[in-house]
PDB file of C-alpha atoms in Angstrom:
ATOM      1  CA  MET T   1      -7.049   5.146 -11.122  1.00  0.00           C
ATOM      2  CA  PHE T   2      -4.853   1.561  -9.880  1.00  0.00           C
ATOM      3  CA  ARG T   3      -6.466  -1.745 -10.140  1.00  0.00           C
ATOM      4  CA  GLY T   4      -5.647  -5.150 -10.101  1.00  0.00           C
ATOM      5  CA  ALA T   5      -3.699  -7.695  -8.621  1.00  0.00           C
ATOM      6  CA  THR T   6      -0.138  -8.695 -10.281  1.00  0.00           C
ATOM      7  CA  LYS T   7       2.575 -10.715  -8.850  1.00  0.00           C
ATOM      8  CA  ILE T   8       6.045  -9.010  -8.509  1.00  0.00           C
ATOM      9  CA  THR T   9       9.708 -10.167  -7.692  1.00  0.00           C
ATOM     10  CA  LEU T  10      11.910  -8.250  -5.449  1.00  0.00           C
ATOM     11  CA  ASP T  11      15.564  -8.556  -6.639  1.00  0.00           C
ATOM     12  CA  ASP T  12      18.438  -9.386  -4.437  1.00  0.00           C
ATOM     13  CA  LYS T  13      18.995  -5.445  -3.439  1.00  0.00           C
ATOM     14  CA  GLY T  14      15.224  -5.301  -2.702  1.00  0.00           C
ATOM     15  CA  ARG T  15      13.783  -3.795  -5.896  1.00  0.00           C
ATOM     16  CA  MET T  16      10.857  -4.208  -7.374  1.00  0.00           C
ATOM     17  CA  VAL T  17       9.514  -3.349 -11.205  1.00  0.00           C
ATOM     18  CA  MET T  18       6.750  -1.678 -11.126  1.00  0.00           C
ATOM     19  CA  PRO T  19       4.457  -2.666 -13.506  1.00  0.00           C
ATOM     20  CA  THR T  20       4.783  -1.333 -17.060  1.00  0.00           C
ATOM     21  CA  ARG T  21       0.721  -0.408 -17.170  1.00  0.00           C
ATOM     22  CA  TYR T  22       1.095   1.977 -14.515  1.00  0.00           C
ATOM     23  CA  ARG T  23       4.493   3.770 -15.219  1.00  0.00           C
ATOM     24  CA  GLN T  24       2.658   6.349 -17.478  1.00  0.00           C
ATOM     25  CA  GLN T  25       0.078   7.031 -14.616  1.00  0.00           C
ATOM     26  CA  ILE T  26       2.940   7.375 -12.093  1.00  0.00           C
ATOM     27  CA  ALA T  27       5.098   9.680 -14.538  1.00  0.00           C
ATOM     28  CA  GLU T  28       1.767  11.723 -15.047  1.00  0.00           C
ATOM     29  CA  LEU T  29       0.483  11.979 -11.642  1.00  0.00           C
ATOM     30  CA  ALA T  30       3.848  12.429  -9.664  1.00  0.00           C
ATOM     31  CA  GLN T  31       6.769  12.432 -12.003  1.00  0.00           C
ATOM     32  CA  GLY T  32       7.758   8.995 -10.688  1.00  0.00           C
ATOM     33  CA  LYS T  33       7.937  10.024  -6.875  1.00  0.00           C
ATOM     34  CA  LEU T  34       6.097   7.511  -5.057  1.00  0.00           C
ATOM     35  CA  VAL T  35       5.833   7.263  -1.113  1.00  0.00           C
ATOM     36  CA  VAL T  36       5.872   3.976   0.710  1.00  0.00           C
ATOM     37  CA  THR T  37       4.822   3.665   4.342  1.00  0.00           C
ATOM     38  CA  VAL T  38       3.462   0.525   6.666  1.00  0.00           C
ATOM     39  CA  ASP T  39      -0.270  -0.443   6.790  1.00  0.00           C
ATOM     40  CA  ARG T  40      -1.729  -1.978   9.906  1.00  0.00           C
ATOM     41  CA  ASP T  41      -2.096  -5.517   8.135  1.00  0.00           C
ATOM     42  CA  GLN T  42       1.329  -6.195   7.832  1.00  0.00           C
ATOM     43  CA  CYS T  43       1.784  -4.799   4.232  1.00  0.00           C
ATOM     44  CA  LEU T  44       3.022  -1.771   2.453  1.00  0.00           C
ATOM     45  CA  LEU T  45       1.334   1.207   1.303  1.00  0.00           C
ATOM     46  CA  ILE T  46       2.906   2.724  -2.129  1.00  0.00           C
ATOM     47  CA  TYR T  47       1.245   6.068  -2.834  1.00  0.00           C
ATOM     48  CA  PRO T  48       1.813   8.791  -5.915  1.00  0.00           C
ATOM     49  CA  LEU T  49       3.799  11.557  -3.910  1.00  0.00           C
ATOM     50  CA  PRO T  50       0.686  13.986  -4.249  1.00  0.00           C
ATOM     51  CA  GLU T  51      -1.639  11.556  -3.016  1.00  0.00           C
ATOM     52  CA  TRP T  52       0.479  10.599  -0.208  1.00  0.00           C
ATOM     53  CA  GLU T  53       0.475  14.137   0.575  1.00  0.00           C
ATOM     54  CA  GLN T  54      -3.047  14.512   1.149  1.00  0.00           C
ATOM     55  CA  THR T  55      -2.934  11.469   3.118  1.00  0.00           C
ATOM     56  CA  GLU T  56      -0.465  12.970   5.538  1.00  0.00           C
ATOM     57  CA  ARG T  57      -1.982  16.221   6.184  1.00  0.00           C
ATOM     58  CA  LYS T  58      -5.627  14.658   6.953  1.00  0.00           C
ATOM     59  CA  LEU T  59      -3.437  12.137   9.356  1.00  0.00           C
ATOM     60  CA  MET T  60      -1.782  15.215  10.746  1.00  0.00           C
ATOM     61  CA  SER T  61      -4.416  17.057  11.383  1.00  0.00           C
ATOM     62  CA  LEU T  62      -5.980  14.176  13.545  1.00  0.00           C
ATOM     63  CA  PRO T  63      -5.824  15.176  17.418  1.00  0.00           C
ATOM     64  CA  THR T  64      -2.386  14.050  18.844  1.00  0.00           C
ATOM     65  CA  LEU T  65      -4.175  13.950  22.594  1.00  0.00           C
ATOM     66  CA  ASN T  66      -6.135  10.851  20.819  1.00  0.00           C
ATOM     67  CA  ALA T  67      -3.708   7.725  21.047  1.00  0.00           C
ATOM     68  CA  THR T  68      -5.190   5.274  18.521  1.00  0.00           C
ATOM     69  CA  ALA T  69      -4.667   8.664  15.963  1.00  0.00           C
ATOM     70  CA  ARG T  70      -0.723   9.111  17.530  1.00  0.00           C
ATOM     71  CA  ARG T  71      -0.263   5.324  17.025  1.00  0.00           C
ATOM     72  CA  LEU T  72      -1.572   5.612  13.694  1.00  0.00           C
ATOM     73  CA  GLN T  73       0.453   8.874  12.547  1.00  0.00           C
ATOM     74  CA  ARG T  74       3.239   7.430  14.205  1.00  0.00           C
ATOM     75  CA  LEU T  75       3.567   4.267  12.121  1.00  0.00           C
ATOM     76  CA  MET T  76       2.423   5.666   8.789  1.00  0.00           C
ATOM     77  CA  VAL T  77       4.206   8.979   8.769  1.00  0.00           C
ATOM     78  CA  GLY T  78       7.258   7.672  10.891  1.00  0.00           C
ATOM     79  CA  TYR T  79       8.060   5.157   8.224  1.00  0.00           C
ATOM     80  CA  ALA T  80       6.981   6.899   5.273  1.00  0.00           C
ATOM     81  CA  THR T  81       9.842   6.985   2.615  1.00  0.00           C
ATOM     82  CA  ASP T  82      10.179   8.799  -0.435  1.00  0.00           C
ATOM     83  CA  LEU T  83      10.933   6.257  -3.654  1.00  0.00           C
ATOM     84  CA  PRO T  84      11.893   7.697  -6.873  1.00  0.00           C
ATOM     85  CA  LEU T  85      11.095   4.998 -10.043  1.00  0.00           C
ATOM     86  CA  ASP T  86      14.490   4.743 -11.703  1.00  0.00           C
ATOM     87  CA  GLY T  87      14.818   4.217 -15.331  1.00  0.00           C
ATOM     88  CA  HIS T  88      14.331   0.905 -15.386  1.00  0.00           C
ATOM     89  CA  GLY T  89      10.631   1.422 -13.640  1.00  0.00           C
ATOM     90  CA  ARG T  90      12.217   0.071 -10.280  1.00  0.00           C
ATOM     91  CA  VAL T  91      11.924   0.885  -6.533  1.00  0.00           C
ATOM     92  CA  LEU T  92      14.583   0.481  -4.027  1.00  0.00           C
ATOM     93  CA  LEU T  93      12.422  -0.693  -0.979  1.00  0.00           C
ATOM     94  CA  PRO T  94      14.189  -0.066   2.481  1.00  0.00           C
ATOM     95  CA  PRO T  95      15.353  -3.378   4.454  1.00  0.00           C
ATOM     96  CA  GLU T  96      12.904  -2.183   7.310  1.00  0.00           C
ATOM     97  CA  LEU T  97       9.887  -1.676   5.433  1.00  0.00           C
ATOM     98  CA  ARG T  98      10.922  -5.118   3.687  1.00  0.00           C
ATOM     99  CA  GLU T  99      10.929  -6.363   7.475  1.00  0.00           C
ATOM    100  CA  PHE T 100       7.645  -5.030   8.516  1.00  0.00           C
ATOM    101  CA  ALA T 101       5.714  -6.768   5.741  1.00  0.00           C
ATOM    102  CA  LYS T 102       7.925  -9.761   5.915  1.00  0.00           C
ATOM    103  CA  LEU T 103       8.429  -9.523   2.158  1.00  0.00           C
ATOM    104  CA  GLY T 104      10.090 -12.405   0.637  1.00  0.00           C
ATOM    105  CA  ARG T 105      11.325 -12.904  -3.195  1.00  0.00           C
ATOM    106  CA  ASN T 106       7.468 -12.848  -4.337  1.00  0.00           C
ATOM    107  CA  GLY T 107       5.085 -10.629  -3.667  1.00  0.00           C
ATOM    108  CA  MET T 108       1.456  -9.231  -4.975  1.00  0.00           C
ATOM    109  CA  LEU T 109       0.960  -5.649  -5.769  1.00  0.00           C
ATOM    110  CA  ILE T 110      -2.628  -4.769  -5.243  1.00  0.00           C
ATOM    111  CA  GLY T 111      -4.268  -1.961  -7.145  1.00  0.00           C
ATOM    112  CA  GLN T 112      -6.393  -0.227  -4.211  1.00  0.00           C
ATOM    113  CA  GLY T 113      -7.413   3.291  -5.962  1.00  0.00           C
ATOM    114  CA  ASN T 114      -5.134   6.080  -5.635  1.00  0.00           C
ATOM    115  CA  ARG T 115      -2.415   3.743  -3.851  1.00  0.00           C
ATOM    116  CA  PHE T 116      -1.426   0.168  -3.937  1.00  0.00           C
ATOM    117  CA  GLU T 117      -0.634  -2.195  -0.994  1.00  0.00           C
ATOM    118  CA  LEU T 118       2.531  -4.480  -1.374  1.00  0.00           C
ATOM    119  CA  TRP T 119       1.721  -7.967   0.435  1.00  0.00           C
ATOM    120  CA  ASP T 120       4.393 -10.917   0.612  1.00  0.00           C
ATOM    121  CA  GLU T 121       2.749 -13.806  -1.753  1.00  0.00           C
ATOM    122  CA  ALA T 122       1.869 -16.074   0.321  1.00  0.00           C
ATOM    123  CA  ARG T 123       0.429 -13.974   3.284  1.00  0.00           C
ATOM    124  CA  TRP T 124      -1.528 -12.266   0.406  1.00  0.00           C
ATOM    125  CA  ASN T 125      -2.916 -15.705  -0.265  1.00  0.00           C
ATOM    126  CA  GLU T 126      -3.617 -16.796   3.159  1.00  0.00           C
ATOM    127  CA  ARG T 127      -5.311 -13.192   3.868  1.00  0.00           C
ATOM    128  CA  ARG T 128      -7.453 -13.432   0.627  1.00  0.00           C
ATOM    129  CA  ASP T 129      -8.629 -16.871   1.156  1.00  0.00           C
ATOM    130  CA  LEU T 130      -9.588 -15.909   4.557  1.00  0.00           C
ATOM    131  CA  TRP T 131     -11.442 -12.728   3.504  1.00  0.00           C
ATOM    132  CA  LEU T 132     -13.283 -15.041   1.154  1.00  0.00           C
ATOM    133  CA  ASN T 133     -14.180 -17.713   3.435  1.00  0.00           C
ATOM    134  CA  THR T 134     -15.043 -15.307   6.510  1.00  0.00           C
ATOM    135  CA  GLU T 135     -18.799 -14.994   5.964  1.00  0.00           C
ATOM    136  CA  THR T 136     -19.873 -11.480   6.663  1.00  0.00           C
ATOM    137  CA  ALA T 137     -23.782 -11.015   7.842  1.00  0.00           C
ATOM    138  CA  SER T 138     -24.950  -7.900   6.649  1.00  0.00           C
ATOM    139  CA  SER T 139     -25.196  -6.113  10.362  1.00  0.00           C
ATOM    140  CA  ASP T 140     -21.907  -6.265  10.057  1.00  0.00           C
ATOM    141  CA  LEU T 141     -21.492  -3.885   7.328  1.00  0.00           C
ATOM    142  CA  PRO T 142     -21.296  -0.232   7.647  1.00  0.00           C
ATOM    143  CA  SER T 143     -24.530   1.456   6.650  1.00  0.00           C
ATOM    144  CA  GLU T 144     -22.486   3.203   3.215  1.00  0.00           C
ATOM    145  CA  LEU T 145     -22.375  -0.382   2.034  1.00  0.00           C
ATOM    146  CA  GLU T 146     -25.746  -1.841   2.685  1.00  0.00           C
ATOM    147  CA  SER T 147     -27.260  -0.050  -0.403  1.00  0.00           C
ATOM    148  CA  LEU T 148     -24.072  -0.563  -2.315  1.00  0.00           C
ATOM    149  CA  SER T 149     -24.880  -3.198  -5.482  1.00  0.00           C
ATOM    150  CA  LEU T 150     -22.403  -5.094  -7.007  1.00  0.00           C
TER     151      LEU T 150
END
């Protein structure tokens, strides 16, 4: 499971160093093979290859006549890119994915269980503050969350 928020820096070539604390787990789960794709929130999603393959199967099993499902397939599968970790624990993020997420030099890598989200640091801070300041009424919560105690 990937958890935590880590500041990262992209070098001039668009490479990101995967934090050391995740490398062994990625090596064990996926032999260092990752897949990156886009998210509707304008960040990037980074999956170990086996996790992505499960997600991709679920996406591709959605009905293609459903316009929303088709758009999601086009975005997530269409932008999916295989990324190996190099010998220094780096991944090279393609320019089109960096542009999509508006990634500058400074980013935030957010662990989300079976995957990571990669955000531009300034964009992450804005969104995080918005989420923290948005008051959510309990009636807005899905029924699955109403009984959750944190």
